mmCIF file of C-alpha atoms in Angstrom:
data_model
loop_
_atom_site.group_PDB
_atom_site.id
_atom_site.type_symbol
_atom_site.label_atom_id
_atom_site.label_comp_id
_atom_site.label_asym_id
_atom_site.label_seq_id
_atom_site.Cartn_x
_atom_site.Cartn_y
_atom_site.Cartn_z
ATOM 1 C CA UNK A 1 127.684 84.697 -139.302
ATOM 2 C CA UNK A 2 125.614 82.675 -137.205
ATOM 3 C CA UNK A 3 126.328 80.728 -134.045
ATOM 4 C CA UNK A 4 124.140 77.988 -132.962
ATOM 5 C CA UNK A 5 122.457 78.908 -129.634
ATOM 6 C CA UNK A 6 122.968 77.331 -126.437
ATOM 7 C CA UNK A 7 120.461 75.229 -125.839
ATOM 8 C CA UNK A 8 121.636 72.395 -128.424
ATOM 9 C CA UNK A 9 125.483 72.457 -127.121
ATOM 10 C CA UNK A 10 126.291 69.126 -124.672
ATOM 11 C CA UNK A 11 125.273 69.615 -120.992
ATOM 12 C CA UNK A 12 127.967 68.668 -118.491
ATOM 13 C CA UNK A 13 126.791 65.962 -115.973
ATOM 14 C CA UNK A 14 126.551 67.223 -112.510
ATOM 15 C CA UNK A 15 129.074 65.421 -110.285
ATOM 16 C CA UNK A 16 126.903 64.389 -107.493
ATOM 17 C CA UNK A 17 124.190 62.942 -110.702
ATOM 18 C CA UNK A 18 127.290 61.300 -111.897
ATOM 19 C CA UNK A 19 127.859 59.806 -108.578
ATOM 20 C CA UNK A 20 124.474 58.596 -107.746
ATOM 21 C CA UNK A 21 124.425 57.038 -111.125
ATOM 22 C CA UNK A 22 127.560 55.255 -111.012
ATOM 23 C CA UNK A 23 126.233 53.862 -106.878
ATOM 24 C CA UNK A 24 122.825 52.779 -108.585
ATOM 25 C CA UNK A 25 124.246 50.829 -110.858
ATOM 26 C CA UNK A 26 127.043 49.069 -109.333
ATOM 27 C CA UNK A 27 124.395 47.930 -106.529
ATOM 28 C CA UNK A 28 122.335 46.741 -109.114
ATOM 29 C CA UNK A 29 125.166 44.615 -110.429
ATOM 30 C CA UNK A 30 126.494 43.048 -106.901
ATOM 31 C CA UNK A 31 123.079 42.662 -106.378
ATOM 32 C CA UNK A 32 122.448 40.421 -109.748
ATOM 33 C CA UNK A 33 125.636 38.843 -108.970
ATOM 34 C CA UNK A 34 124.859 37.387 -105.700
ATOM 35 C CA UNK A 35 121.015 36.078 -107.135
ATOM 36 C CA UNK A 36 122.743 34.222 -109.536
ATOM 37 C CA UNK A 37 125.713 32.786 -107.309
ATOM 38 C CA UNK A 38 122.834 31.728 -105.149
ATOM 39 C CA UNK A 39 121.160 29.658 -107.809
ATOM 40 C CA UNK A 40 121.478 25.929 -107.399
ATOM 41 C CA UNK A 41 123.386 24.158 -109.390
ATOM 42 C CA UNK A 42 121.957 21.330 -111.795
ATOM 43 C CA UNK A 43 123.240 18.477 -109.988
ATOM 44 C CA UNK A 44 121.695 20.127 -106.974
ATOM 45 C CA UNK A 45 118.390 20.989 -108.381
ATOM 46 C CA UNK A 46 118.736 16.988 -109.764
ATOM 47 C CA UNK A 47 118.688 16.199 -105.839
ATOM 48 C CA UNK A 48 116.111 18.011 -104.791
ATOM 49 C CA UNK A 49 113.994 16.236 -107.435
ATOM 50 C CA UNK A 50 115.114 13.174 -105.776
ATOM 51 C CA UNK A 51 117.549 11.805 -108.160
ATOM 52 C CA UNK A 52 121.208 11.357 -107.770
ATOM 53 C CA UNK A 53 123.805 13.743 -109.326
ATOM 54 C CA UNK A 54 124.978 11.430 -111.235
ATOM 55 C CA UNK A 55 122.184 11.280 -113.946
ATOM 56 C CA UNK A 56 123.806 14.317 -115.307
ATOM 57 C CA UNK A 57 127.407 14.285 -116.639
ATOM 58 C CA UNK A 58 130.129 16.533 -115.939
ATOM 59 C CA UNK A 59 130.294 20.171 -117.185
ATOM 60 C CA UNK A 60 127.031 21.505 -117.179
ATOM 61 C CA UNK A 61 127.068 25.014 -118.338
ATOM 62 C CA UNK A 62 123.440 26.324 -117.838
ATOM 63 C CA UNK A 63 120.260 24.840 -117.358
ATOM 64 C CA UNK A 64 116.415 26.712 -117.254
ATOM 65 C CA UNK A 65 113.458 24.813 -115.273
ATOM 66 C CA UNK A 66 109.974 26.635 -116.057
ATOM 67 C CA UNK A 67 107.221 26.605 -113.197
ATOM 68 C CA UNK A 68 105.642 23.716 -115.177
ATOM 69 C CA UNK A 69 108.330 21.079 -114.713
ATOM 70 C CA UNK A 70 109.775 21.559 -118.488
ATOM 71 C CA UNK A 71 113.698 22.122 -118.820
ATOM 72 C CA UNK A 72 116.960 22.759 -120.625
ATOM 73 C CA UNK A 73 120.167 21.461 -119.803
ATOM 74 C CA UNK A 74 123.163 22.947 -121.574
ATOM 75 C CA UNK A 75 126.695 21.091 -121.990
ATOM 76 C CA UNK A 76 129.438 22.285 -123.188
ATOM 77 C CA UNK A 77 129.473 19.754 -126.160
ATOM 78 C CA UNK A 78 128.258 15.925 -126.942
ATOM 79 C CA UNK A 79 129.369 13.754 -124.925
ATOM 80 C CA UNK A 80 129.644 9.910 -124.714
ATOM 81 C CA UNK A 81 130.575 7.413 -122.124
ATOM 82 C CA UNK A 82 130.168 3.877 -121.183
ATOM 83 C CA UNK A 83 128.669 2.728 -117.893
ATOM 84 C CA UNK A 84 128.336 -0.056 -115.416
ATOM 85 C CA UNK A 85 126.843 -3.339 -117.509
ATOM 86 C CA UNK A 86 128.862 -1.809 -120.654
ATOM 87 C CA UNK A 87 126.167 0.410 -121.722
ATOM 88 C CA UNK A 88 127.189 3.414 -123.804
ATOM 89 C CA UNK A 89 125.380 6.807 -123.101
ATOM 90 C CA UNK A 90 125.222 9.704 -125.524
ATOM 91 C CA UNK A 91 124.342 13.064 -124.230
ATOM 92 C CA UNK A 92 123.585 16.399 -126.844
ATOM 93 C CA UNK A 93 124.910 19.387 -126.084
ATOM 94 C CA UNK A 94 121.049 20.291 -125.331
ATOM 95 C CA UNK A 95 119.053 17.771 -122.869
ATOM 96 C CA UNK A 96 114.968 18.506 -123.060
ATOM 97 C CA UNK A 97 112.182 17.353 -121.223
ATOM 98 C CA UNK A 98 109.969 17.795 -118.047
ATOM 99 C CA UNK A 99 110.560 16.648 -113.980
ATOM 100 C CA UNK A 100 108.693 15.793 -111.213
ATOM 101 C CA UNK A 101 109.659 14.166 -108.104
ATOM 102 C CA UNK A 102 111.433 10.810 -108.747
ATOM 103 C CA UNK A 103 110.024 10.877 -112.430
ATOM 104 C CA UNK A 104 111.863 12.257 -115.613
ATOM 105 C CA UNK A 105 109.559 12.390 -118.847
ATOM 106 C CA UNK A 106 109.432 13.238 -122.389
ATOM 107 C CA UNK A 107 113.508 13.161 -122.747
ATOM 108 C CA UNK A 108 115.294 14.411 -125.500
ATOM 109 C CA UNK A 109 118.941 14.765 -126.139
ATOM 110 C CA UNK A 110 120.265 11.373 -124.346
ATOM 111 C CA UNK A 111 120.639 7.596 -126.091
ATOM 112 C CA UNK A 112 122.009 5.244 -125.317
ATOM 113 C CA UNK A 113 123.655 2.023 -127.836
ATOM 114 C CA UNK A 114 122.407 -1.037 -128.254
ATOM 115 C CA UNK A 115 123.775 -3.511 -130.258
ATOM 116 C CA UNK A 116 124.735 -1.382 -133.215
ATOM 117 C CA UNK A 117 122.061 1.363 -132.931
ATOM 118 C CA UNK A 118 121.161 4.665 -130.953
ATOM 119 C CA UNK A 119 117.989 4.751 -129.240
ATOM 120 C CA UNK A 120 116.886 7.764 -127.262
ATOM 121 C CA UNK A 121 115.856 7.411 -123.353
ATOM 122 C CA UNK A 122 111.990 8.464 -123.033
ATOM 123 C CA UNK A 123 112.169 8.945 -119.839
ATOM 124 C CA UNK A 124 113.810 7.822 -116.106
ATOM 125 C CA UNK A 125 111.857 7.052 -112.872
ATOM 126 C CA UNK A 126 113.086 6.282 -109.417
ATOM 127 C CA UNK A 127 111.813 3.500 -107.594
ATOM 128 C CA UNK A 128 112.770 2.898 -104.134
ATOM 129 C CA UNK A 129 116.882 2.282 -104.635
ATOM 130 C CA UNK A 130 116.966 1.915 -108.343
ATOM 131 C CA UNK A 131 115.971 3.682 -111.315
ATOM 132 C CA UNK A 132 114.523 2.525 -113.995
ATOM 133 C CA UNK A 133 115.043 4.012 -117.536
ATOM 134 C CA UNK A 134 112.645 3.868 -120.497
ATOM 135 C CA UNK A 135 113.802 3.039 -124.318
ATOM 136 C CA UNK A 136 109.907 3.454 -125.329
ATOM 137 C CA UNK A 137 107.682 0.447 -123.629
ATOM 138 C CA UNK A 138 111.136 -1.017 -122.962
ATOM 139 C CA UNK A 139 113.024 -0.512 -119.434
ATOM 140 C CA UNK A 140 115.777 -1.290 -117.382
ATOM 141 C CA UNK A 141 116.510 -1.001 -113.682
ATOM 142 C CA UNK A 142 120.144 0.033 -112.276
ATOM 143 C CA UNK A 143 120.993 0.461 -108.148
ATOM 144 C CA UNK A 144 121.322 4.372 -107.556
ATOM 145 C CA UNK A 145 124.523 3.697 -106.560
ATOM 146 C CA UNK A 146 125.758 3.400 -110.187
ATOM 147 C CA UNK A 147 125.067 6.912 -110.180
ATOM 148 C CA UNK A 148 126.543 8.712 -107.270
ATOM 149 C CA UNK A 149 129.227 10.382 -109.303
ATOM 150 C CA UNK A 150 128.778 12.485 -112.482
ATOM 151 C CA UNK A 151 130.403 10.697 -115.329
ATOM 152 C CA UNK A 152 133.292 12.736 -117.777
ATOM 153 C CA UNK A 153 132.395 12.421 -121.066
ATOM 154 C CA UNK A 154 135.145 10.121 -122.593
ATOM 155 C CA UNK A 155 135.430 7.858 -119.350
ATOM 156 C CA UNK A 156 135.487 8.338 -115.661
ATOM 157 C CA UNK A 157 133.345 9.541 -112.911
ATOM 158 C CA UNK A 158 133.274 13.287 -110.370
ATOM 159 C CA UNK A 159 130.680 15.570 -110.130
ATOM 160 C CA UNK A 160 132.971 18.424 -108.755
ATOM 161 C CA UNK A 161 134.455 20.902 -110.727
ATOM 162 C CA UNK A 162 138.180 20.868 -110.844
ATOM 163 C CA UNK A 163 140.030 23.377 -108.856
ATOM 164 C CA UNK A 164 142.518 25.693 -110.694
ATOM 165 C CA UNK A 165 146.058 26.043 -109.408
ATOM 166 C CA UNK A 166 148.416 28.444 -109.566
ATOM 167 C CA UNK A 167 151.663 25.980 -109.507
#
């Protein structure tokens, strides 16, 4: 009868390895936590783009900007609402497209209704206190106060994220 040798039976991890491993790593994780707490929000990143918040509606669950202006915007579903002048927006779950101060280009994933049809928005530029968005050569100008808060998708306007309660 044989018995296997030693040298292929499980090692037992030294403590203090043990130890430094478990430091490492949980460093490495508060660490990743607090660059990604630190990340701007959308509506804030929106700002410092010069446009108001309110571009964007509420619930926002990720977003990506590239170096070269391109960028995703993630909701958490479609989402439709009417605003001031009884125009009715339609956001995708997925907003596309590229940004540059005060300008907004090759849009995809927001429409908005006119008369019976859906027509996307090319693109949004801000101009002094209004902004202007594009339906192809066509465009429209709004005061950028229509857009101070984020809209709900369904009706109604707040950019802030509810608070949870206890009671």
């Amino acid at each position: 009868m044989t018995f296997p040798s030693n040298s292929h039976l499980p090692i037992a991890p030294n403590p203090k390895t043990l130890l430094g491993f478990l430091l490492i790593l949980s460093l490495s994780l508060a660490f990743a936590e607090t660059n990604l707490s630190d990340a701007p929000t959308a509506y804030e990143l929106l700002e410092s783009f010069n446009f108001p918040r309110g571009i964007l509606p509420r619930g926002v669950q990720s977003y990506l900007l590239r170096k070269d202006g391109t960028f995703e915007v993630y909701l958490g579903g479609d989402c439709e609402f009417k605003v001031t002048g009884a125009y009715q927006l339609r956001y995708k779950t997925k907003i596309t497209g590229t940004v540059e101060s005060g300008t907004l280009k090759d849009l995809n994933g927001v429409s908005v209704k006119v008369l019976f049809l859906w027509i996307g928005i090319s693109g949004v530029v801000r101009s002094g206190d209004e902004l202007k968005f594009y339906v192809g050569p066509l465009s429209a100008s709004f005061p950028l106060s229509n857009f101070e808060e984020c809209p709900r998708c369904g009706g109604g306007f707040d950019c802030a994220i509810p608070l949870v309660s206890d009671a």
